[in-house]
Each structure stands twice: as C-alpha cells, then as structure tokens.
Short mmCIF file of C-alpha atoms in Angstrom, two decimals:
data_model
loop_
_atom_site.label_atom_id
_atom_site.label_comp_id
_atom_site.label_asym_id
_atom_site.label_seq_id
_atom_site.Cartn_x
_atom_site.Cartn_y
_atom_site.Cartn_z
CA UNK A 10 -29.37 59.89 -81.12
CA UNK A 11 -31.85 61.73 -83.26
CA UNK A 12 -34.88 63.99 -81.70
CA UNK A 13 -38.26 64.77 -83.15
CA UNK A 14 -39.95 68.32 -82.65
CA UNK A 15 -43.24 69.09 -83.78
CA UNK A 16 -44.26 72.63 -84.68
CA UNK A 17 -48.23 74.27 -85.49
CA UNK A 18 -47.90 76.99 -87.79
CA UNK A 19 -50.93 79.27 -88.05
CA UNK A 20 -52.14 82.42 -90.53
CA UNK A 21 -54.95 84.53 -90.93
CA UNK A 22 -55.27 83.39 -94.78
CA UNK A 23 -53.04 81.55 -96.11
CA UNK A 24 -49.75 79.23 -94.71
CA UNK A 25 -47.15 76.76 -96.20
CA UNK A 26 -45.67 73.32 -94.71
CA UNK A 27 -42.50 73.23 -94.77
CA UNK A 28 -39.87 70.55 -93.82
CA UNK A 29 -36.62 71.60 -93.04
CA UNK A 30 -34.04 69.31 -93.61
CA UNK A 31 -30.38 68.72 -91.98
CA UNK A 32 -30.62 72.90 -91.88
CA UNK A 33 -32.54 75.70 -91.46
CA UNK A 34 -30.82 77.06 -93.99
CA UNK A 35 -32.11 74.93 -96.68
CA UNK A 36 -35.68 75.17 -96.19
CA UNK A 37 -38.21 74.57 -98.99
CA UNK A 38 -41.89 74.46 -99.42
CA UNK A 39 -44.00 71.55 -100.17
CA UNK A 40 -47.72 72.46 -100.17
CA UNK A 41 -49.44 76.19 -100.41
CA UNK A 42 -53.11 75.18 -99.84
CA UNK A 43 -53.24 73.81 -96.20
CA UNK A 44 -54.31 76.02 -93.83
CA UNK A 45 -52.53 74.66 -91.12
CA UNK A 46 -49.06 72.66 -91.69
CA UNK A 47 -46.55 70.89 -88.93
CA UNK A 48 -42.96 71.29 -89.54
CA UNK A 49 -40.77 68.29 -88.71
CA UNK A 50 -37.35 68.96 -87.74
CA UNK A 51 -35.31 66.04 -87.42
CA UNK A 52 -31.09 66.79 -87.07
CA UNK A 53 -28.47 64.76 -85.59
CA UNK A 54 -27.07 66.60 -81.80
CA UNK A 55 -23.18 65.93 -83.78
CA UNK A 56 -23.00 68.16 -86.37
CA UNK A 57 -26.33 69.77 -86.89
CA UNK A 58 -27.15 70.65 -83.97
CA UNK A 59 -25.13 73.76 -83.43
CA UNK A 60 -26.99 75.03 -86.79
CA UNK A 61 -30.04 75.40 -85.08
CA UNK A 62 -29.84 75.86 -81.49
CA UNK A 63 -26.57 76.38 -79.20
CA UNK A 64 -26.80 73.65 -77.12
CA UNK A 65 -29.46 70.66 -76.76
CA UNK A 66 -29.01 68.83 -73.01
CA UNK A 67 -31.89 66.62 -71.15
CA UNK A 68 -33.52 68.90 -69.21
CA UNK A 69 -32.50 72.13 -70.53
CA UNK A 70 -34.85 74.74 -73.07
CA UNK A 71 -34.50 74.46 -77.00
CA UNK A 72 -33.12 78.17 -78.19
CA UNK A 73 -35.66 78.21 -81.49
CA UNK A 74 -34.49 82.14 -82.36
CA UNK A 75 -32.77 80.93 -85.75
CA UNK A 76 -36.27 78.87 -86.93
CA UNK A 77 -38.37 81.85 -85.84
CA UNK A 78 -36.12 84.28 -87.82
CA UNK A 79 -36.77 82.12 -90.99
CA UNK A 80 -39.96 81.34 -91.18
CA UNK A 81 -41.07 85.05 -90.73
CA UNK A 82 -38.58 86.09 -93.94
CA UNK A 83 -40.44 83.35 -95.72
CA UNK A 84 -44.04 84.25 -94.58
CA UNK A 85 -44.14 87.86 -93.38
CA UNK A 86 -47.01 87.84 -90.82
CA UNK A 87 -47.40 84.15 -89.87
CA UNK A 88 -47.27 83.61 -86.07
CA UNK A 89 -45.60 80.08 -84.52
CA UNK A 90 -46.83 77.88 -81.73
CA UNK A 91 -44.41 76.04 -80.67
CA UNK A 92 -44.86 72.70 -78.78
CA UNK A 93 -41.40 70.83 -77.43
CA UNK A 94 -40.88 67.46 -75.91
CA UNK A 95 -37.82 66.08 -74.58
CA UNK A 96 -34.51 64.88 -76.56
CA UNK A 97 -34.70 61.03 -75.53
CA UNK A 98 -32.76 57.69 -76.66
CA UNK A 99 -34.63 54.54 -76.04
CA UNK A 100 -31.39 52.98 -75.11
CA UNK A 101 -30.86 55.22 -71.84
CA UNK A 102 -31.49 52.07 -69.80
CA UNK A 103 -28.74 49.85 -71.18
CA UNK A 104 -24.75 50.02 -70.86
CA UNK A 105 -22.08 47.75 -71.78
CA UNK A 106 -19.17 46.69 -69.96
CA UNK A 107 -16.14 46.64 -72.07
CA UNK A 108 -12.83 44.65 -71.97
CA UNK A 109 -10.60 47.59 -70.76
CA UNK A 110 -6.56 48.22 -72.51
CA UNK A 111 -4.53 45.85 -71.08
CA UNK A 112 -1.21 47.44 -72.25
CA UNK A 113 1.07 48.21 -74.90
CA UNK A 114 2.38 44.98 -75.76
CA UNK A 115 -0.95 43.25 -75.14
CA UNK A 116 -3.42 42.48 -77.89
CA UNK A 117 -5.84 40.26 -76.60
CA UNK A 118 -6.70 38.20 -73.35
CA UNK A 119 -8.39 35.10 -72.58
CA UNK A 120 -11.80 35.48 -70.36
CA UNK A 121 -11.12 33.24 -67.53
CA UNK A 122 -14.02 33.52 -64.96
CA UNK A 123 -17.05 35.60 -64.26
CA UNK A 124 -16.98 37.45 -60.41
CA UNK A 125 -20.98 38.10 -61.22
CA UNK A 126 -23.80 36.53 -62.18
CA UNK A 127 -26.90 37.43 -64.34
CA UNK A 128 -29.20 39.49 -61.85
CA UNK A 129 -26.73 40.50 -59.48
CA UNK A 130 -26.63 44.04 -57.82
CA UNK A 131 -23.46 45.52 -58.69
CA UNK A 132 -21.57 49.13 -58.01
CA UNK A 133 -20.07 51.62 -60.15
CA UNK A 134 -15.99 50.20 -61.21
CA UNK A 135 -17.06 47.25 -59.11
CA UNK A 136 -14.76 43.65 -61.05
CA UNK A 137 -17.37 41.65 -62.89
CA UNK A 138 -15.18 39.41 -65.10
CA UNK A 139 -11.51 38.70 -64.92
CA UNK A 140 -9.55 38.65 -68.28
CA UNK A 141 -6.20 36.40 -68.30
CA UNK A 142 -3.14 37.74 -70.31
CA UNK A 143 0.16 36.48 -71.12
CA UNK A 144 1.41 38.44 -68.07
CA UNK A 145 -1.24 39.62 -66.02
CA UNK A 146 -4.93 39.15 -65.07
CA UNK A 147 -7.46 42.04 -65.81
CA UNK A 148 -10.21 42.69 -64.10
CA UNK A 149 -13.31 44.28 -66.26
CA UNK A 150 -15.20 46.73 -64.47
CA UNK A 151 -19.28 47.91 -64.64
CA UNK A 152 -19.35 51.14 -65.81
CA UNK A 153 -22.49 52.01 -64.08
CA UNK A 154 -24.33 51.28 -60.72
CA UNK A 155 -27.10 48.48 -61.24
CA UNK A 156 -28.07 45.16 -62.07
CA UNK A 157 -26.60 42.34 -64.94
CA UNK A 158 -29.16 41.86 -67.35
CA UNK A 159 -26.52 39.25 -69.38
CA UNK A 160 -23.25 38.12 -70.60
CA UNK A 161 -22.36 37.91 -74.05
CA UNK A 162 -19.42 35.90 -73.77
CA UNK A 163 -18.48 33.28 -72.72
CA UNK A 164 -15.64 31.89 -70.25
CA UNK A 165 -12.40 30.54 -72.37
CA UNK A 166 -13.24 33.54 -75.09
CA UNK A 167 -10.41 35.20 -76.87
CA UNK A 168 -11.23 39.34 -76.31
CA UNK A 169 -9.79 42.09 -77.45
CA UNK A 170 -9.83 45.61 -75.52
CA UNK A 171 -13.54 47.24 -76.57
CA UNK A 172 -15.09 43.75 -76.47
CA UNK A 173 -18.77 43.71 -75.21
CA UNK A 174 -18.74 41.23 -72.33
CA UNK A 175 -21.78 42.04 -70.35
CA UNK A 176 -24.98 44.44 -70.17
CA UNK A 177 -25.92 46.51 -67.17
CA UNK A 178 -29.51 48.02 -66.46
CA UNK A 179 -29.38 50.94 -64.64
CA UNK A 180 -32.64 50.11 -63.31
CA UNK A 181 -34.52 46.84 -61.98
CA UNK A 182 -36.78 46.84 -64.78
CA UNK A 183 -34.74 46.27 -67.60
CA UNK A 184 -32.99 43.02 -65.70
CA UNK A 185 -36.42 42.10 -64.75
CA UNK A 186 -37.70 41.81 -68.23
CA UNK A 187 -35.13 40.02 -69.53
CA UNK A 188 -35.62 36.44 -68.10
CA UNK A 189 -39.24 36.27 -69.29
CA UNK A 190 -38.29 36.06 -72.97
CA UNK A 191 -36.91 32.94 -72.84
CA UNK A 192 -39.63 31.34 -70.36
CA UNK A 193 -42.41 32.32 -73.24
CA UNK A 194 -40.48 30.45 -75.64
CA UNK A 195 -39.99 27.17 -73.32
CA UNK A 196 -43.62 27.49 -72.76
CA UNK A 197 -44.25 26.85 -76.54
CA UNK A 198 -42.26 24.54 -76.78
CA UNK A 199 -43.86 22.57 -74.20
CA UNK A 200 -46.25 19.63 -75.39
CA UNK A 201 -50.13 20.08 -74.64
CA UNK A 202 -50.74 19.39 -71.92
CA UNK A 203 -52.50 15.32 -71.04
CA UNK A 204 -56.43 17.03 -70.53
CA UNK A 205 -55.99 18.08 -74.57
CA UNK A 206 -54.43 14.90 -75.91
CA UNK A 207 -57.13 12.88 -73.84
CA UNK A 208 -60.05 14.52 -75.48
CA UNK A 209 -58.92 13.57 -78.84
CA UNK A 210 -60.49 10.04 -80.04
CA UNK A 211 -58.44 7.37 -80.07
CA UNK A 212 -57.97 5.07 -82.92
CA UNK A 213 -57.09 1.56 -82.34
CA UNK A 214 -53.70 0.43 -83.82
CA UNK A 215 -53.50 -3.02 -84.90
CA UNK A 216 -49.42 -4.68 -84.18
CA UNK A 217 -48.29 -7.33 -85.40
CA UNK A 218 -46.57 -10.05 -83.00
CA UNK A 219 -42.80 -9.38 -82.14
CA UNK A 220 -41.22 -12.15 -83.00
CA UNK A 221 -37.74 -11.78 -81.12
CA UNK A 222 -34.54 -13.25 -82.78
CA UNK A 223 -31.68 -15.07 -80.98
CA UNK A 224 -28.46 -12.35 -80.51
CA UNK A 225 -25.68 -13.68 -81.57
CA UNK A 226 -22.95 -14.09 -78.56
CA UNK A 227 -20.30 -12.00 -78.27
CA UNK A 228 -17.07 -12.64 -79.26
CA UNK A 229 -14.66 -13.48 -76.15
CA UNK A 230 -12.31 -10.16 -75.32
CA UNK A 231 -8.70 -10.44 -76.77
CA UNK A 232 -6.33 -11.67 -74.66
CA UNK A 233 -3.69 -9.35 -74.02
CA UNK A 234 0.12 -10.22 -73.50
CA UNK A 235 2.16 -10.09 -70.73
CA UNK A 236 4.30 -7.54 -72.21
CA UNK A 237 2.03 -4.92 -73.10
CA UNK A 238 1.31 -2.38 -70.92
CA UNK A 239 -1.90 -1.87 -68.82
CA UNK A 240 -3.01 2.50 -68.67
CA UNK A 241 -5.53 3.64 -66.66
CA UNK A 242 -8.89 4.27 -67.85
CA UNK A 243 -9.63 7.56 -69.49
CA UNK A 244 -12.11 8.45 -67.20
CA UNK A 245 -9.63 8.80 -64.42
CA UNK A 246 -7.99 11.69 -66.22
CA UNK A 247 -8.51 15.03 -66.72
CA UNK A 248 -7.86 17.75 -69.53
CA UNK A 249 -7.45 21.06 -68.26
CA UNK A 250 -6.46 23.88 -71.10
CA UNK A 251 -3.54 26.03 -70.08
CA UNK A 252 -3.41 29.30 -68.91
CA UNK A 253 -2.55 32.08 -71.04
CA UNK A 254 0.17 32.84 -68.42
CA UNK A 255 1.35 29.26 -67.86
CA UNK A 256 1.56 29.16 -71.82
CA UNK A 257 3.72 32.74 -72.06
CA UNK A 258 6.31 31.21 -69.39
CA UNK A 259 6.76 28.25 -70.95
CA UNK A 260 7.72 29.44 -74.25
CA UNK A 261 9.65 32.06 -73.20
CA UNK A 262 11.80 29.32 -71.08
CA UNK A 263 12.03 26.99 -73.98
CA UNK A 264 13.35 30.53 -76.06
CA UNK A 265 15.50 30.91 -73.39
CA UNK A 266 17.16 27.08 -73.95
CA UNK A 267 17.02 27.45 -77.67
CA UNK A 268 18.45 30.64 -77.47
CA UNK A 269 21.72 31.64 -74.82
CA UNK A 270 24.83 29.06 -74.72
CA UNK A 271 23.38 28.33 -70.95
CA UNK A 272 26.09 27.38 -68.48
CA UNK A 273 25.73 27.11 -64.53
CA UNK A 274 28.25 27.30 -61.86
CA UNK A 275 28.07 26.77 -58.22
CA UNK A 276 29.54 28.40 -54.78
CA UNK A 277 28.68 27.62 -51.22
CA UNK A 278 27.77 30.16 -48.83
CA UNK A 279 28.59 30.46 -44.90
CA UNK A 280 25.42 32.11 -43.61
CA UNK A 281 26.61 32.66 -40.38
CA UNK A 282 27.08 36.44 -39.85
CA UNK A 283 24.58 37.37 -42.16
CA UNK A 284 21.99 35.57 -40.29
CA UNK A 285 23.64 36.89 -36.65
CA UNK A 286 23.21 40.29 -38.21
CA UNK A 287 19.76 39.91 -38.93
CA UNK A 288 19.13 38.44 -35.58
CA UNK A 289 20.35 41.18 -33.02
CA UNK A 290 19.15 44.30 -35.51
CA UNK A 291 15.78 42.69 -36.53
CA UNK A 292 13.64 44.59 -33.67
CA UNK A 293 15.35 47.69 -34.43
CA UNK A 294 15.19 47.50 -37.56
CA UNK A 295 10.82 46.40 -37.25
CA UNK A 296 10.37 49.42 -35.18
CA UNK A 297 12.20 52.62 -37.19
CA UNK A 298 11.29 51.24 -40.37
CA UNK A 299 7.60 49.21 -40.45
CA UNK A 300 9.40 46.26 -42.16
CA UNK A 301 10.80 42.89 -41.10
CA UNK A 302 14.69 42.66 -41.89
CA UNK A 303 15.11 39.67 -44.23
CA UNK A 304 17.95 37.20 -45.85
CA UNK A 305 16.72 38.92 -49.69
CA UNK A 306 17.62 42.37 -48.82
CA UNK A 307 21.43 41.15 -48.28
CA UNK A 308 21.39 39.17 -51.38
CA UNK A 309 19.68 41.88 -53.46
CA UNK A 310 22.97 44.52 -52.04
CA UNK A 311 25.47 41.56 -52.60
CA UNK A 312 23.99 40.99 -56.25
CA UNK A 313 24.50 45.16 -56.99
CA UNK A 314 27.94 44.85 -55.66
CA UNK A 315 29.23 42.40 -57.78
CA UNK A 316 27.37 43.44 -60.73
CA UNK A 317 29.30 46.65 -60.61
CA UNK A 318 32.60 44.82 -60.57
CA UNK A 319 31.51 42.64 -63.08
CA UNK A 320 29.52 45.24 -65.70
CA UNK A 321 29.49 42.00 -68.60
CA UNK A 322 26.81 40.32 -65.88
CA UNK A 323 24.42 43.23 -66.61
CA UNK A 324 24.61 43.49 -70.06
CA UNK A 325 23.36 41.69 -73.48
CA UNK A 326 23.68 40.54 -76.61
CA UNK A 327 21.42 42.61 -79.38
CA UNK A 328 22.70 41.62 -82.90
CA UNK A 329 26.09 41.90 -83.39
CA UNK A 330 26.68 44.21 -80.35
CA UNK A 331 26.66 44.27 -76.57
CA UNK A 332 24.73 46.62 -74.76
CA UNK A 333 26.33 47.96 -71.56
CA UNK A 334 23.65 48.90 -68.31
CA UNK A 335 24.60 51.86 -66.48
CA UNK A 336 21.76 50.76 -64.28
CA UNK A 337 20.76 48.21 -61.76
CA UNK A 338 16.96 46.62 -61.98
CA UNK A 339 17.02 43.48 -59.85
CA UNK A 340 14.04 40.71 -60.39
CA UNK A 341 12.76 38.85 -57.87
CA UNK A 342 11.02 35.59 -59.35
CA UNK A 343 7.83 35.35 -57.34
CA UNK A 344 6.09 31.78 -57.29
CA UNK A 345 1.99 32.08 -57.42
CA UNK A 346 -1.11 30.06 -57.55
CA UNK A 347 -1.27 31.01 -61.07
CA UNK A 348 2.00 31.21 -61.97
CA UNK A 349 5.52 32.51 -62.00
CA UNK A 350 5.57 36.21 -62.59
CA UNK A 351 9.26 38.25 -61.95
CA UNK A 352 8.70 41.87 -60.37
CA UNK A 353 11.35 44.01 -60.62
CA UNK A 354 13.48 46.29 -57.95
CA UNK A 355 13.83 49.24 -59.75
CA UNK A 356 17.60 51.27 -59.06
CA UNK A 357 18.17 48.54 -56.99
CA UNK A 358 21.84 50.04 -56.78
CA UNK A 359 20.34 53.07 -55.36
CA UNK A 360 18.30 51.53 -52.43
CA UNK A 361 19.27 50.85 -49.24
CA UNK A 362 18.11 47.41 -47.03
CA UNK A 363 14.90 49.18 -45.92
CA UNK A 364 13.89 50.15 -49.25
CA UNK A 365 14.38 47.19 -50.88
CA UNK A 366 12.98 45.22 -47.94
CA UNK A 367 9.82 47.75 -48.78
CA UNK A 368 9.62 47.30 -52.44
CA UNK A 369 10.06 43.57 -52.01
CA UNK A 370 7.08 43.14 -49.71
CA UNK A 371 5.20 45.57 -51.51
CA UNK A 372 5.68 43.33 -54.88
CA UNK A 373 5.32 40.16 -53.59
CA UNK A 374 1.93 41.03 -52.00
CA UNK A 375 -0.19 42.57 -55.43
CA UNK A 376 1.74 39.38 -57.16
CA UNK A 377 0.30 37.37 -54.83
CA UNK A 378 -3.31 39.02 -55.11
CA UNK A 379 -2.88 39.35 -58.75
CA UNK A 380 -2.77 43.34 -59.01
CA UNK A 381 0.46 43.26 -60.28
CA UNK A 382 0.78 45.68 -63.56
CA UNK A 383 2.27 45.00 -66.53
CA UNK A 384 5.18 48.28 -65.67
CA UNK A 385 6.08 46.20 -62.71
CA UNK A 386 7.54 43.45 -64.42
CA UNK A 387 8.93 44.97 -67.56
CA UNK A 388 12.29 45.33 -67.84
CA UNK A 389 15.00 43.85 -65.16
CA UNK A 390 18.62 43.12 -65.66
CA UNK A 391 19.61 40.68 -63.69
CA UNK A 392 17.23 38.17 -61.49
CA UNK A 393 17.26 36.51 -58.16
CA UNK A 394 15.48 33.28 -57.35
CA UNK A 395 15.08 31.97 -54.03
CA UNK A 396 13.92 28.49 -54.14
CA UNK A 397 15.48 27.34 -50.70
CA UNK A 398 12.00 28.94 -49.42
CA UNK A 399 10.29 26.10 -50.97
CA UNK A 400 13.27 23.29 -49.33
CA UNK A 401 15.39 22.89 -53.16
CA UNK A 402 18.92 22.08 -52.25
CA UNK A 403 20.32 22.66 -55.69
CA UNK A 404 19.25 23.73 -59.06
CA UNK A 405 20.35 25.51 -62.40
CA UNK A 406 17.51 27.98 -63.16
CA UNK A 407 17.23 29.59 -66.45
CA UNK A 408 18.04 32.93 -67.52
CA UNK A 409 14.77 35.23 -67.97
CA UNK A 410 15.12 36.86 -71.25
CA UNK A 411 16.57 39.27 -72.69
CA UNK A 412 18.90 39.05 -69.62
CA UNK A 413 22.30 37.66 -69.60
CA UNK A 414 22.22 35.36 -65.37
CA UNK A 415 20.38 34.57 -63.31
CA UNK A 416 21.38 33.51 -59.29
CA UNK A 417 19.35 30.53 -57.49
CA UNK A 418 19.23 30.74 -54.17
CA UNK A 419 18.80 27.49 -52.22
CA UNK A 420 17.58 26.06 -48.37
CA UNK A 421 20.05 26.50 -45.56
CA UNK A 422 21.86 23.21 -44.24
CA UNK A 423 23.18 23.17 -41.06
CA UNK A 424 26.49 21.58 -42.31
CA UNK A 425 29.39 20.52 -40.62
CA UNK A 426 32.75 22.53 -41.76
CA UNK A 427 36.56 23.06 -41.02
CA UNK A 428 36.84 26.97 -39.18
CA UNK A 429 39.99 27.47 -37.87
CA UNK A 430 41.08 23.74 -37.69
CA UNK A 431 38.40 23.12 -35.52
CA UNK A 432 35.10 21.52 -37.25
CA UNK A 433 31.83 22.90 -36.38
CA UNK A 434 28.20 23.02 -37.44
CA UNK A 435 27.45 26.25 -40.00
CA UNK A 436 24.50 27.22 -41.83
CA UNK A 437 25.27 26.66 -45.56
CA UNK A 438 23.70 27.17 -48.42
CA UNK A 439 24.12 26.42 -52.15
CA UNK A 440 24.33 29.59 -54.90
CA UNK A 441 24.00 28.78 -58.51
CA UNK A 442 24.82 31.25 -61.41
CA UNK A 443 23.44 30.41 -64.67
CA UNK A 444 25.21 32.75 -67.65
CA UNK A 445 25.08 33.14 -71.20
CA UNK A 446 28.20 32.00 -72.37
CA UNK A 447 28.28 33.50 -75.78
CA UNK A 448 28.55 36.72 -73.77
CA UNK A 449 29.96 35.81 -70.41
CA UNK A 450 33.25 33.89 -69.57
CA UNK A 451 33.93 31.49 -66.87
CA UNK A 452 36.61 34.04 -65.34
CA UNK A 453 33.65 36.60 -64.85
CA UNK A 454 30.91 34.84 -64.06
CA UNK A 455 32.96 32.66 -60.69
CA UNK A 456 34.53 36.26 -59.94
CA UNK A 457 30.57 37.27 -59.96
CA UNK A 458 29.50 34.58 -57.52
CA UNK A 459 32.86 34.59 -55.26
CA UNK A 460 31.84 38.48 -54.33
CA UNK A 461 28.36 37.67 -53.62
CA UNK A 462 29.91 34.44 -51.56
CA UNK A 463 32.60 37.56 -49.80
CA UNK A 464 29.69 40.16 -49.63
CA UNK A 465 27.01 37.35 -47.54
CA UNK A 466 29.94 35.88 -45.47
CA UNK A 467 30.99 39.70 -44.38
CA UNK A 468 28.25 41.78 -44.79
CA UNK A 469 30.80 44.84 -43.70
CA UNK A 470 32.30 44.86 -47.15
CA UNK A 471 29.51 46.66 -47.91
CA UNK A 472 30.04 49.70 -45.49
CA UNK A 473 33.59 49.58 -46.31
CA UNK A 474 33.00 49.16 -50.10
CA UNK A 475 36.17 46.56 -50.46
#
C-alpha cells in the first residue's frame, strides 16, 4: 500500500523543491528559483517506512522529526507547514475467501457445492463453499463479516489451498454495485427499441415466387434382428462424475486386490451371553457412564485380545521386512451418504468398554456430519466392519491398506443348534477374517478368529485374562 503526503515549504527569500525519494537520507534538489515548492514523499509502510517515521497506523499521527531535521541542515532558516491526510488503500472494502490447508498429504480438492449465494449476508468463519478431498470434505470459511459480492470459481473446480474462491464486501455498497455492471452491458446489447426502427422509411423488397420442391421420402428404418439386443434410450440415463472420495476408495481397494495374497476364513459365533450381558447391565451402564452399552465395544476388547496372542495379525509387510506393532489402533469402517471413511480407536488396548463405547459414538457422529479430520482416520492397525447392521449374512471384506486383516461382522440369526444334546434356538452370527497371506498363515489367522469366537461366547475371559 503506498501513501502520498504533501508538504508547503516557505522562506523569506529564497527556497528549493525537493523530492525525497525511498529516503530521507538521499535527498536532492531539483529547482532553486521557486519561491514556494511541495515535497512529495512517497515510501512503501514495508521497508521504508521505519526510515522516516516509527510507526504509520490508520488513525494514528505521522512522527515527521527526521524530515524536519533535514530540511533545516539543507536550508538553515526555512520554516515547514505541514499538511497530512490519511494512509488509505482503495481496496479496504474487498476480501477474499481462500481455500484453507487441507493437510499434509493433501494437495488439492475438488469444489463440490456452494453453502452461499451472490448477495447473501454472511458472518465472520461462517462455511461458504465446501471443498471435497480424497478423504475428507472442507469447508471454506469468510474471513470477514458481510455480504458476497461473487464467486470466482466454479463448482467441479480443481483448488489448491490459497485459491481465491469468493469476494466479500465488508459493506453493502460494494455488493450493491456489483450487479449493475453487467445490466449496463445487457442494456447495449439490447436491439432499439420498435418506436426507432418504425421511424425509419421503409423500402419495398421485391421476392421472387417460392417455388417449393417435392422432398424426397425417407428411406424405411432398418429392420433389426431378433437377436440383437434392444438398450434403453440415452435419455433415460444419467452421468454423474465421481466423487473425489468415492474415487480414493476405490483405488485404494483395487491396490488392496492387486496387492496382499487375500485369503478369508470363517467362524460362527454364539451370541448368547454377550447379548444377556448387555441386557441386564445396559441401564447401569446408561446411567454412570452417559453412553448406551453396545455389541462393538465387546468385539473391539475381543479383537485386542487376540491380537495380542497373535502379534503377526498387527503387523506388515514394508520391503523385505516385517514391522512388529507394540500398539493397538482399532478401525471402525463407518458407512456414509458420501462414502466409506474408517475412523480409528486410538490405544484401543488401553480402553475400557465405556471408553471405547465413547470414542465410537463420538466418531461415528462427525463421520456422519462430515467433520471428521484427516488425524482421525490416519493410521489403524487392524479394522472392524460390521455389516450385519445393514442385514449381510456373509461376506469377505478387504483389507484396508497398509494393514495386514480385517474382521466382518455379520446380522444375527436366530439359529437352531445342538447345546448339551438338547437343540435349541441361539442367536448366531457369521465372523469373517480376511488376511494377507504372504504374511499371515492359516494356523494364526483361525487361532485369531477362534479367540474372538472364545472371548464373545464368554465375555469373562476377559476379567480373567485366559
């Protein structure tokens, strides 16, 4: 921003103009005659500005001791009248709202919708446009209370963090002004209007007859076989372009197949004490801790307990070595409206059921509203899905890289079964453990899923650690 400050120099008999450049310092004269001069001082307020005064702020005086000092050792006896104005920017009025970082692994988003529209009243931080990454969605926030004068992008742009996507006015005006540019324009454009074009004289326009020619009929439509296939009309389709997020899970699944030896193997599990447990500590459990008791929690303990006995389940393949986890993160696959996104449980091995009944509700809710963060879902060892809460029976899901299994839960089937000789109805329900078998064996990955099968049946291996 540069400033202009005008300055009357009057003598008794004689006086100089100067101009004083980028400093005070290096001042020069021009003209000797003039009996009265104006010095210009023009200086940017980075850099130059400490030179001549200590501090320049909107509002505050203009310390001129240094320019006084000067131009009296130049011209002994010449007295200064000094006349200030105001540092100003013309640009004051006008801010930009700026794609904000979206994270360390992110370089660039896709902007999927606009909250705001040109002309709407909006607050300080308050979401105006919504950028889509591979993992999450951004929101980009006005920097400053007051009105959208205009976008500059567009929806479906590819941004980068520091792109300009809207401007703000602070103030009514600015907005106000903006809409009547383009009206003058459309009003040149505009033909004359009929008064005009009627007072010009017409001239008379001699045709010549129209003599129409027969059209030639159209050939008959080919007649298609009975073999060939009849598809719908195009116009009963529609081409929607992916989402950034839909595109990041899909080929990081397809990775995933390209990449592990993947092998799945199954166990059935009777749900009948864990369930019972739930049922007669649930209210108990509601009122000392502000959280429902759920099936997840038990699965989530189960999955830390045979992860410890099994430490090749929780580690990986990086080159030509194996890297060993002295740690537990547990992910919890989350289905949304706009995607699949995997939270993770962080020391999962380290939590007890009301904490990771906590963190678990806690996730699944900003997943669900799409405040997730990035930090949430980095990392993870070892994931848990749960699709019986959408009714699958059975399934072999797919390991989440760089992880090593996975475990699919499934829907409970009241089943009938052989207990004690006698057969009776049990809740059952399918587990599924899909491994990397260039890491994991068969021997440790059934070992795996026959001490989560032990740890659901009898939930007071747990206390007992056996």
């Amino acid at each position: 921003m540069f400033g202009v400050f005008r300055r009357k120099i009057v003598s008794g008999s004689s006086s100089s103009a100067l101009i004083i450049g980028k400093s005070w310092r290096r001042a020069r004269p021009v003209a000797s005659t003039a009996a009265e001069g104006e010095i210009l001082l023009h200086t940017r307020i980075i850099g130059y500005a400490r030179s001549i005064c200590h501090a320049i702020q909107p509002g505050s005086a203009v310390n001129l001791r240094p320019l006084r000092e000067v131009m009296t050792s130049l011209q002994p006896g010449v007295s200064i009248q000094l006349q200030n104005r105001m540092f100003s920017s013309d640009s004051g009025d006008l801010v930009d709202a700026m794609v904000p970082f979206m994270g360390e692994s992110i370089s660039d988003g896709t902007l999927a919708t606009f909250l705001k529209k040109p002309g709407d009243r909006v607050e300080i931080d308050e979401p105006i446009a919504q950028v889509e990454t591979d993992k999450v969605t951004i929101d980009v926030a006005s920097p400053e209370a007051g009105i959208i004068q205009e976008f500059v992008a567009k929806e479906g742009d590819t941004v980068e963090p520091g792109t300009k996507v809207a401007i703000i006015s602070k103030s009514a005006e600015g907005a106000a002004a903006a809409p009547s540019k383009p009206a003058t324009s459309e009003a040149a454009s505009q033909p004359p209007p009929a008064a005009d074009v009627a007072e010009k004289p017409k001239q008379k326009v001699e045709t010549a007859p129209v003599i129409e020619k027969p059209k030639p009929a159209s050939p008959p439509p080919p007649k298609t076989s009975a073999s060939e296939p009849q598809l719908p009309p195009k116009e009963r389709e529609r081409r929607v372009p992916m989402t950034r997020l839909r595109k990041r899970v899909a080929t990081r699944l397809k990775d995933s197949q390209n990449t592990f030896a993947l092998l799945t193997t199954f166990n059935e599990v009777d749900m009948t004490n864990l369930m019972k447990l739930r049922s007669e500590y649930k209210d108990a459990f509601l009122e000392k801790h502000g959280v429902k008791l759920g099936l997840m929690s038990g699965f989530v303990k189960a999955a830390v307990s045979g992860l410890q006995n099994q430490p090749i389940i929780n580690a990986v393949i990086d080159g030509d070595d194996i890297i060993y986890r002295d740690y537990v993160d547990i992910s919890i696959a989350v289905g949304t409206p706009k995607g699949l996104v995997v939270p993770v449980i962080r020391n999962a091995d380290k939590m007890n059921f009301a904490e990771i009944e906590k963190e678990i509700n806690t996730l699944a809710k900003k997943a669900n509203n799409g405040t997730i963060s990035i930090d949430e879902m980095a990392g993870g060892s070892f994931t848990i899905s749960n699709g019986g809460v959408y009714g699958s029976l059975l399934s072999t899901p797919i390991i989440n890289p760089p992880q090593s299994a996975i475990l699919g839960m499934h829907s409970i089937v009241t089943k009938p079964m052989v207990v004690g000789g006698n057969i009776v109805p049990r809740p059952m329900m399918y587990i599924a453990l899909t491994y990397d078998h260039r890491l994991i064996d068969g021997r440790e990955a059934v070992f795996f899923l026959r001490r989560i099968k032990d740890v659901v049946e009898d939930p007071r291996r747990l206390l007992l650690d056996i």
